[in-house]
Amino acid sequence: MQAITDDYIAYAEPVGSRTLAKKYRLGVSPATIRNEMADLEEGGYLRQPHTSAGRIPSDKGYRYYVDVLMIPEVISDEQRNVLRQEILRKQYAIEEMIRHASRLLALLTNEIAIVVAPSLSNSTFRHIQYIPIDPMSVLVILVVDPGFVQNSLVQLGGPISPVELERINHHCNRLMQGICLSDIGQSLVKDLKQVIEDGALFEATLELVYRGLAKKTTDRAFVEGSVNLLAQPEFRDVEKLRVLLEVLENTDVIMDAIGSSSTSGVRAQIGVENQLDELSDCSIVSTTYSIIYDVVGAIGILGPTRMDYGKVFATVEYMAEALSELLSEGPGSGWSVG
């Protein structure tokens, strides 16, 4: 079973008994191998795509391979250091780092990489700060846990003294401390309006506190490597390729497919185990990543069921570990959200 799966993953051609006998030196005759393959087919582990062809793994066969037979690749310390430094090239903004990580993942596996970025909808306010730049402009910085930062440079309607800005700082932080983004309502907006008299400063604060951050709670799945589908023989059928590309354009569907489980560790959804019929010829290997022990997103690979599971498992696991470590370290001033 392992020899058949390894060979099919490598060459995308049905595997026959003579091939196994010559290539893998199993110590038995082709006739014995044919009998074993027939038994595996009867058990649902193999299937025969054409009458005269060899066998290929079924979804059940891939599941057994992943759970029992697969030997994950080992990423060397040198490779780990190179990848870590490559991810760090984009450390100035969380979304850029995550997008860059998804590109690296697609490049390393030659499959489709999907990274679900942290949602801010359940974040809580840490603090807001108003910094005078000159008499007519103020830099507004908003920080929400776990360490995301947004800022805006505001041109004021009139000059505001440092003493007045300090008053606004104090009262706004008192009003918003510990409030969850999803709990923002008209009551808070009304209270902020009473504290911030300058119209431009109030609007900028509201944009950061409510509208700006609310926009960050959707469309946060980064998909890279769709072009890799073109190299896969499974998707030479134009119609099958079109359907899959349409699925990849639906962010909500992709986020559900990647992040639908809270199971710890790397997991695989193989073929018909995927909820969508359009993904019945595909496998998804995914796991979660964290910021300071809190799971904030998911990372995964989507490709044909004939994927190199050993390599994909190892790569996904390491990229998740690297993202978790780098995001948890974070610059002292907090990560920017772009």
Tab-separated table of C-alpha atoms in Angstrom:
chain	number	residue	atom	x	y	z
A	1	MET	CA	0.000	0.000	0.000
A	2	GLN	CA	2.820	2.391	0.852
A	3	ALA	CA	4.698	1.575	-2.334
A	4	ILE	CA	1.608	2.107	-4.493
A	5	THR	CA	0.793	5.427	-2.825
A	6	ASP	CA	4.352	6.734	-2.956
A	7	ASP	CA	4.665	5.803	-6.615
A	8	TYR	CA	1.339	7.359	-7.588
A	9	ILE	CA	2.142	10.564	-5.695
A	10	ALA	CA	5.453	10.804	-7.526
A	11	TYR	CA	4.353	9.955	-11.068
A	12	ALA	CA	0.553	10.414	-11.252
A	13	GLU	CA	0.231	7.131	-13.187
A	14	PRO	CA	-1.739	4.036	-12.103
A	15	VAL	CA	0.599	1.495	-10.535
A	16	GLY	CA	0.784	-2.087	-11.805
A	17	SER	CA	2.103	-5.239	-10.179
A	18	ARG	CA	5.108	-5.514	-12.527
A	19	THR	CA	6.146	-1.940	-11.701
A	20	LEU	CA	6.040	-2.709	-8.001
A	21	ALA	CA	7.965	-5.951	-8.425
A	22	LYS	CA	10.762	-4.327	-10.449
A	23	LYS	CA	11.054	-1.000	-8.640
A	24	TYR	CA	10.520	-1.863	-4.985
A	25	ARG	CA	11.970	-5.376	-4.689
A	26	LEU	CA	9.239	-6.603	-2.382
A	27	GLY	CA	10.562	-10.155	-2.532
A	28	VAL	CA	7.396	-11.610	-4.051
A	29	SER	CA	6.230	-12.333	-7.597
A	30	PRO	CA	4.009	-10.012	-9.693
A	31	ALA	CA	1.244	-12.609	-9.345
A	32	THR	CA	1.372	-12.406	-5.553
A	33	ILE	CA	1.378	-8.600	-5.755
A	34	ARG	CA	-1.676	-8.698	-8.049
A	35	ASN	CA	-3.531	-10.808	-5.488
A	36	GLU	CA	-2.613	-8.391	-2.708
A	37	MET	CA	-3.710	-5.428	-4.832
A	38	ALA	CA	-7.019	-7.168	-5.529
A	39	ASP	CA	-7.544	-7.664	-1.802
A	40	LEU	CA	-6.744	-3.980	-1.142
A	41	GLU	CA	-9.184	-2.965	-3.867
A	42	GLU	CA	-11.867	-5.189	-2.388
A	43	GLY	CA	-11.230	-3.553	0.985
A	44	GLY	CA	-11.746	-0.106	-0.532
A	45	TYR	CA	-8.126	1.040	-0.253
A	46	LEU	CA	-7.367	0.987	-3.988
A	47	ARG	CA	-9.350	1.624	-7.121
A	48	GLN	CA	-8.794	0.942	-10.799
A	49	PRO	CA	-9.468	4.030	-12.967
A	50	HIS	CA	-9.535	1.960	-16.167
A	51	THR	CA	-10.074	-1.736	-16.782
A	52	SER	CA	-6.617	-2.328	-18.205
A	53	ALA	CA	-4.801	0.089	-15.922
A	54	GLY	CA	-3.015	-0.421	-12.645
A	55	ARG	CA	-4.411	0.743	-9.316
A	56	ILE	CA	-4.408	4.086	-7.538
A	57	PRO	CA	-5.245	4.882	-3.913
A	58	SER	CA	-8.845	5.633	-2.993
A	59	ASP	CA	-9.774	8.267	-0.407
A	60	LYS	CA	-9.842	5.456	2.162
A	61	GLY	CA	-6.381	4.403	0.997
A	62	TYR	CA	-5.019	7.937	1.372
A	63	ARG	CA	-6.558	8.141	4.834
A	64	TYR	CA	-4.777	4.924	5.879
A	65	TYR	CA	-1.566	6.214	4.330
A	66	VAL	CA	-1.738	9.501	6.263
A	67	ASP	CA	-2.763	7.895	9.557
A	68	VAL	CA	-0.479	4.845	9.516
A	69	LEU	CA	2.104	4.657	6.735
A	70	MET	CA	3.234	8.223	6.060
A	71	ILE	CA	6.695	9.276	7.184
A	72	PRO	CA	6.734	13.112	7.540
A	73	GLU	CA	9.753	14.835	6.097
A	74	VAL	CA	12.190	16.514	8.468
A	75	ILE	CA	12.937	20.193	7.938
A	76	SER	CA	16.586	20.812	8.794
A	77	ASP	CA	17.702	23.559	11.172
A	78	GLU	CA	19.293	25.352	8.224
A	79	GLN	CA	16.028	25.286	6.257
A	80	ARG	CA	14.125	26.472	9.328
A	81	ASN	CA	16.452	29.444	9.782
A	82	VAL	CA	16.210	30.395	6.116
A	83	LEU	CA	12.401	30.237	6.150
A	84	ARG	CA	12.166	32.163	9.405
A	85	GLN	CA	14.334	34.968	8.059
A	86	GLU	CA	12.338	34.995	4.830
A	87	ILE	CA	9.073	35.433	6.743
A	88	LEU	CA	10.659	38.175	8.858
A	89	ARG	CA	11.328	40.215	5.724
A	90	LYS	CA	7.670	41.234	5.907
A	91	GLN	CA	7.422	41.763	9.658
A	92	TYR	CA	6.356	45.406	9.538
A	93	ALA	CA	2.695	44.499	9.117
A	94	ILE	CA	0.767	41.430	10.206
A	95	GLU	CA	-1.183	41.094	6.971
A	96	GLU	CA	1.958	41.434	4.855
A	97	MET	CA	3.751	38.813	6.943
A	98	ILE	CA	0.818	36.392	6.634
A	99	ARG	CA	0.451	37.011	2.903
A	100	HIS	CA	4.180	36.443	2.462
A	101	ALA	CA	3.992	33.227	4.507
A	102	SER	CA	1.221	31.930	2.233
A	103	ARG	CA	3.355	32.675	-0.842
A	104	LEU	CA	6.287	30.799	0.668
A	105	LEU	CA	4.039	27.862	1.537
A	106	ALA	CA	2.743	27.650	-2.037
A	107	LEU	CA	6.285	27.865	-3.395
A	108	LEU	CA	7.609	25.140	-1.092
A	109	THR	CA	4.812	22.646	-1.748
A	110	ASN	CA	3.812	23.492	-5.350
A	111	GLU	CA	0.213	23.408	-4.166
A	112	ILE	CA	-2.369	26.029	-3.195
A	113	ALA	CA	-1.604	27.703	0.129
A	114	ILE	CA	-4.359	29.242	2.236
A	115	VAL	CA	-3.804	31.289	5.373
A	116	VAL	CA	-6.721	32.620	7.394
A	117	ALA	CA	-5.598	35.824	9.094
A	118	PRO	CA	-6.648	36.734	12.638
A	119	SER	CA	-10.102	38.247	12.913
A	120	LEU	CA	-10.354	41.411	14.953
A	121	SER	CA	-14.054	40.971	15.727
A	122	ASN	CA	-13.324	39.415	19.137
A	123	SER	CA	-10.399	41.693	19.976
A	124	THR	CA	-10.559	43.997	22.979
A	125	PHE	CA	-9.255	47.528	23.226
A	126	ARG	CA	-5.945	47.989	24.993
A	127	HIS	CA	-5.499	51.742	24.602
A	128	ILE	CA	-5.832	54.741	22.303
A	129	GLN	CA	-3.314	57.552	22.135
A	130	TYR	CA	-3.465	61.065	20.664
A	131	ILE	CA	-0.023	62.464	19.810
A	132	PRO	CA	0.315	66.140	18.748
A	133	ILE	CA	2.354	66.552	15.563
A	134	ASP	CA	1.815	70.290	15.181
A	135	PRO	CA	-0.956	72.701	16.305
A	136	MET	CA	-3.274	71.524	13.496
A	137	SER	CA	-2.521	67.805	13.216
A	138	VAL	CA	-2.687	64.814	15.580
A	139	LEU	CA	-1.568	61.209	15.194
A	140	VAL	CA	-4.188	58.811	16.588
A	141	ILE	CA	-2.928	55.327	17.534
A	142	LEU	CA	-5.314	52.534	18.501
A	143	VAL	CA	-4.049	49.242	19.991
A	144	VAL	CA	-6.255	46.183	20.481
A	145	ASP	CA	-5.339	42.850	22.009
A	146	PRO	CA	-3.575	40.742	20.927
A	147	GLY	CA	-1.242	43.580	19.958
A	148	PHE	CA	-2.717	44.917	16.698
A	149	VAL	CA	-2.124	48.568	15.900
A	150	GLN	CA	-3.968	51.017	13.657
A	151	ASN	CA	-3.143	54.676	13.274
A	152	SER	CA	-4.365	57.751	11.465
A	153	LEU	CA	-2.904	61.229	10.952
A	154	VAL	CA	-5.717	63.766	11.430
A	155	GLN	CA	-5.904	67.340	10.193
A	156	LEU	CA	-7.846	69.199	12.888
A	157	GLY	CA	-10.647	71.690	12.432
A	158	GLY	CA	-8.876	73.981	14.885
A	159	PRO	CA	-5.857	73.931	17.221
A	160	ILE	CA	-5.997	71.675	20.278
A	161	SER	CA	-3.654	72.209	23.203
A	162	PRO	CA	-1.520	69.384	24.639
A	163	VAL	CA	-3.515	69.679	27.874
A	164	GLU	CA	-6.773	69.129	25.979
A	165	LEU	CA	-5.311	66.144	24.133
A	166	GLU	CA	-4.257	64.645	27.448
A	167	ARG	CA	-7.821	65.046	28.708
A	168	ILE	CA	-9.156	63.309	25.581
A	169	ASN	CA	-6.572	60.544	26.036
A	170	HIS	CA	-7.639	59.929	29.618
A	171	HIS	CA	-11.389	59.880	29.042
A	172	CYS	CA	-11.307	57.835	25.807
A	173	ASN	CA	-9.159	55.157	27.417
A	174	ARG	CA	-11.488	55.071	30.418
A	175	LEU	CA	-14.506	54.646	28.125
A	176	MET	CA	-13.029	51.946	25.882
A	177	GLN	CA	-10.796	49.930	28.197
A	178	GLY	CA	-11.537	46.208	27.795
A	179	ILE	CA	-14.441	46.691	25.371
A	180	CYS	CA	-14.769	44.008	22.680
A	181	LEU	CA	-14.863	45.279	19.111
A	182	SER	CA	-18.057	43.358	18.410
A	183	ASP	CA	-19.781	45.095	21.358
A	184	ILE	CA	-19.383	48.639	20.019
A	185	GLY	CA	-22.722	50.434	19.955
A	186	GLN	CA	-24.331	53.819	19.785
A	187	SER	CA	-23.879	54.387	23.505
A	188	LEU	CA	-20.077	54.357	23.181
A	189	VAL	CA	-20.230	56.563	20.079
A	190	LYS	CA	-22.344	59.080	21.994
A	191	ASP	CA	-19.915	59.083	24.927
A	192	LEU	CA	-16.946	59.621	22.612
A	193	LYS	CA	-18.740	62.503	20.933
A	194	GLN	CA	-19.073	64.242	24.285
A	195	VAL	CA	-15.356	63.822	24.997
A	196	ILE	CA	-13.973	64.756	21.547
A	197	GLU	CA	-15.309	68.144	20.465
A	198	ASP	CA	-13.232	68.546	17.295
A	199	GLY	CA	-15.293	67.035	14.463
A	200	ALA	CA	-12.338	65.791	12.394
A	201	LEU	CA	-10.718	64.129	15.414
A	202	PHE	CA	-13.998	62.511	16.424
A	203	GLU	CA	-14.575	61.129	12.921
A	204	ALA	CA	-11.022	59.774	12.749
A	205	THR	CA	-11.429	58.105	16.145
A	206	LEU	CA	-14.723	56.588	15.091
A	207	GLU	CA	-13.134	55.315	11.879
A	208	LEU	CA	-10.386	53.550	13.818
A	209	VAL	CA	-12.612	52.281	16.600
A	210	TYR	CA	-15.532	51.059	14.540
A	211	ARG	CA	-15.562	51.371	10.758
A	212	GLY	CA	-11.881	50.763	10.073
A	213	LEU	CA	-11.543	47.761	12.332
A	214	ALA	CA	-14.897	46.323	11.284
A	215	LYS	CA	-13.611	46.118	7.712
A	216	LYS	CA	-10.782	43.954	8.957
A	217	THR	CA	-13.159	41.211	10.141
A	218	THR	CA	-14.003	39.950	6.638
A	219	ASP	CA	-12.162	38.797	3.503
A	220	ARG	CA	-9.132	37.720	5.492
A	221	ALA	CA	-8.159	34.500	3.757
A	222	PHE	CA	-4.992	34.743	1.654
A	223	VAL	CA	-4.899	32.246	-1.222
A	224	GLU	CA	-1.657	31.779	-3.141
A	225	GLY	CA	-0.484	29.322	-5.774
A	226	SER	CA	-3.686	28.765	-7.753
A	227	VAL	CA	-1.527	28.599	-10.871
A	228	ASN	CA	-0.037	25.364	-9.468
A	229	LEU	CA	-3.285	23.632	-10.432
A	230	LEU	CA	-2.265	23.883	-14.067
A	231	ALA	CA	0.661	21.529	-13.454
A	232	GLN	CA	-1.540	18.823	-11.920
A	233	PRO	CA	-2.787	16.110	-14.308
A	234	GLU	CA	-5.959	15.778	-12.231
A	235	PHE	CA	-7.048	19.221	-13.399
A	236	ARG	CA	-6.387	18.963	-17.121
A	237	ASP	CA	-10.166	18.841	-17.459
A	238	VAL	CA	-10.980	22.523	-18.078
A	239	GLU	CA	-14.444	22.285	-16.521
A	240	LYS	CA	-13.105	20.655	-13.353
A	241	LEU	CA	-10.434	23.358	-13.133
A	242	ARG	CA	-12.988	26.139	-13.623
A	243	VAL	CA	-15.210	24.826	-10.837
A	244	LEU	CA	-12.308	24.617	-8.401
A	245	LEU	CA	-11.088	28.118	-9.252
A	246	GLU	CA	-14.579	29.451	-8.585
A	247	VAL	CA	-14.504	27.815	-5.146
A	248	LEU	CA	-11.136	29.435	-4.422
A	249	GLU	CA	-12.618	32.847	-5.191
A	250	ASN	CA	-15.231	32.400	-2.439
A	251	THR	CA	-13.437	33.617	0.688
A	252	ASP	CA	-16.113	32.451	3.119
A	253	VAL	CA	-16.070	28.917	1.715
A	254	ILE	CA	-12.280	28.738	1.862
A	255	MET	CA	-12.191	30.035	5.431
A	256	ASP	CA	-14.745	27.396	6.449
A	257	ALA	CA	-12.812	24.644	4.685
A	258	ILE	CA	-9.508	25.542	6.336
A	259	GLY	CA	-10.668	26.642	9.751
A	260	SER	CA	-13.688	24.418	10.350
A	261	SER	CA	-12.057	22.420	13.149
A	262	SER	CA	-10.431	23.284	16.451
A	263	THR	CA	-8.530	19.989	16.478
A	264	SER	CA	-4.951	20.497	17.607
A	265	GLY	CA	-2.074	19.449	15.369
A	266	VAL	CA	-1.962	19.004	11.621
A	267	ARG	CA	-4.980	17.280	10.109
A	268	ALA	CA	-5.979	16.127	6.654
A	269	GLN	CA	-9.388	16.219	4.980
A	270	ILE	CA	-9.151	13.758	2.109
A	271	GLY	CA	-11.450	13.655	-0.920
A	272	VAL	CA	-15.034	12.992	0.096
A	273	GLU	CA	-14.213	13.969	3.692
A	274	ASN	CA	-14.465	17.578	2.485
A	275	GLN	CA	-17.942	19.001	2.876
A	276	LEU	CA	-18.009	20.555	-0.585
A	277	ASP	CA	-18.626	18.275	-3.574
A	278	GLU	CA	-16.353	20.551	-5.609
A	279	LEU	CA	-13.452	19.490	-3.379
A	280	SER	CA	-14.076	15.740	-3.649
A	281	ASP	CA	-10.919	15.316	-5.772
A	282	CYS	CA	-8.836	17.372	-3.356
A	283	SER	CA	-7.215	17.099	0.041
A	284	ILE	CA	-6.736	19.880	2.568
A	285	VAL	CA	-3.920	19.659	5.107
A	286	SER	CA	-4.258	22.327	7.781
A	287	THR	CA	-3.523	23.428	11.307
A	288	THR	CA	-3.887	26.508	13.476
A	289	TYR	CA	-1.430	29.161	14.608
A	290	SER	CA	-1.443	31.276	17.746
A	291	ILE	CA	-0.436	34.527	19.366
A	292	ILE	CA	0.659	33.926	22.966
A	293	TYR	CA	-1.214	30.587	23.259
A	294	ASP	CA	-4.436	32.023	21.775
A	295	VAL	CA	-5.438	30.418	18.458
A	296	VAL	CA	-5.949	33.313	16.034
A	297	GLY	CA	-5.892	31.774	12.566
A	298	ALA	CA	-5.406	28.728	10.373
A	299	ILE	CA	-2.949	27.710	7.704
A	300	GLY	CA	-3.272	24.978	5.120
A	301	ILE	CA	-2.553	23.428	1.752
A	302	LEU	CA	-5.158	22.472	-0.837
A	303	GLY	CA	-4.216	20.134	-3.655
A	304	PRO	CA	-5.194	16.899	-5.368
A	305	THR	CA	-5.626	13.820	-3.185
A	306	ARG	CA	-2.395	12.690	-4.861
A	307	MET	CA	-0.239	15.099	-2.876
A	308	ASP	CA	3.079	14.529	-1.132
A	309	TYR	CA	1.579	14.237	2.344
A	310	GLY	CA	4.895	13.710	4.133
A	311	LYS	CA	6.315	16.948	2.742
A	312	VAL	CA	3.074	18.907	3.090
A	313	PHE	CA	2.496	17.865	6.719
A	314	ALA	CA	6.034	18.860	7.705
A	315	THR	CA	5.883	22.193	5.853
A	316	VAL	CA	2.467	23.205	7.174
A	317	GLU	CA	3.469	22.303	10.722
A	318	TYR	CA	6.675	24.310	10.563
A	319	MET	CA	5.078	27.372	8.946
A	320	ALA	CA	2.395	27.401	11.637
A	321	GLU	CA	5.052	27.136	14.352
A	322	ALA	CA	7.098	29.933	12.749
A	323	LEU	CA	4.090	32.229	12.386
A	324	SER	CA	3.044	31.584	15.991
A	325	GLU	CA	6.533	32.327	17.263
A	326	LEU	CA	7.070	35.462	15.196
A	327	LEU	CA	3.621	36.916	15.859
A	328	SER	CA	3.948	36.211	19.586
A	329	GLU	CA	7.313	37.948	19.720
A	330	GLY	CA	6.067	40.990	17.798
A	331	PRO	CA	7.749	44.397	17.824
A	332	GLY	CA	7.533	46.240	21.123
A	333	SER	CA	5.058	48.768	19.744
A	334	GLY	CA	2.676	46.019	18.555
A	335	TRP	CA	2.028	44.719	15.080
A	336	SER	CA	0.507	46.934	12.439
A	337	VAL	CA	-2.518	45.638	10.547
A	338	GLY	CA	-1.447	47.323	7.344
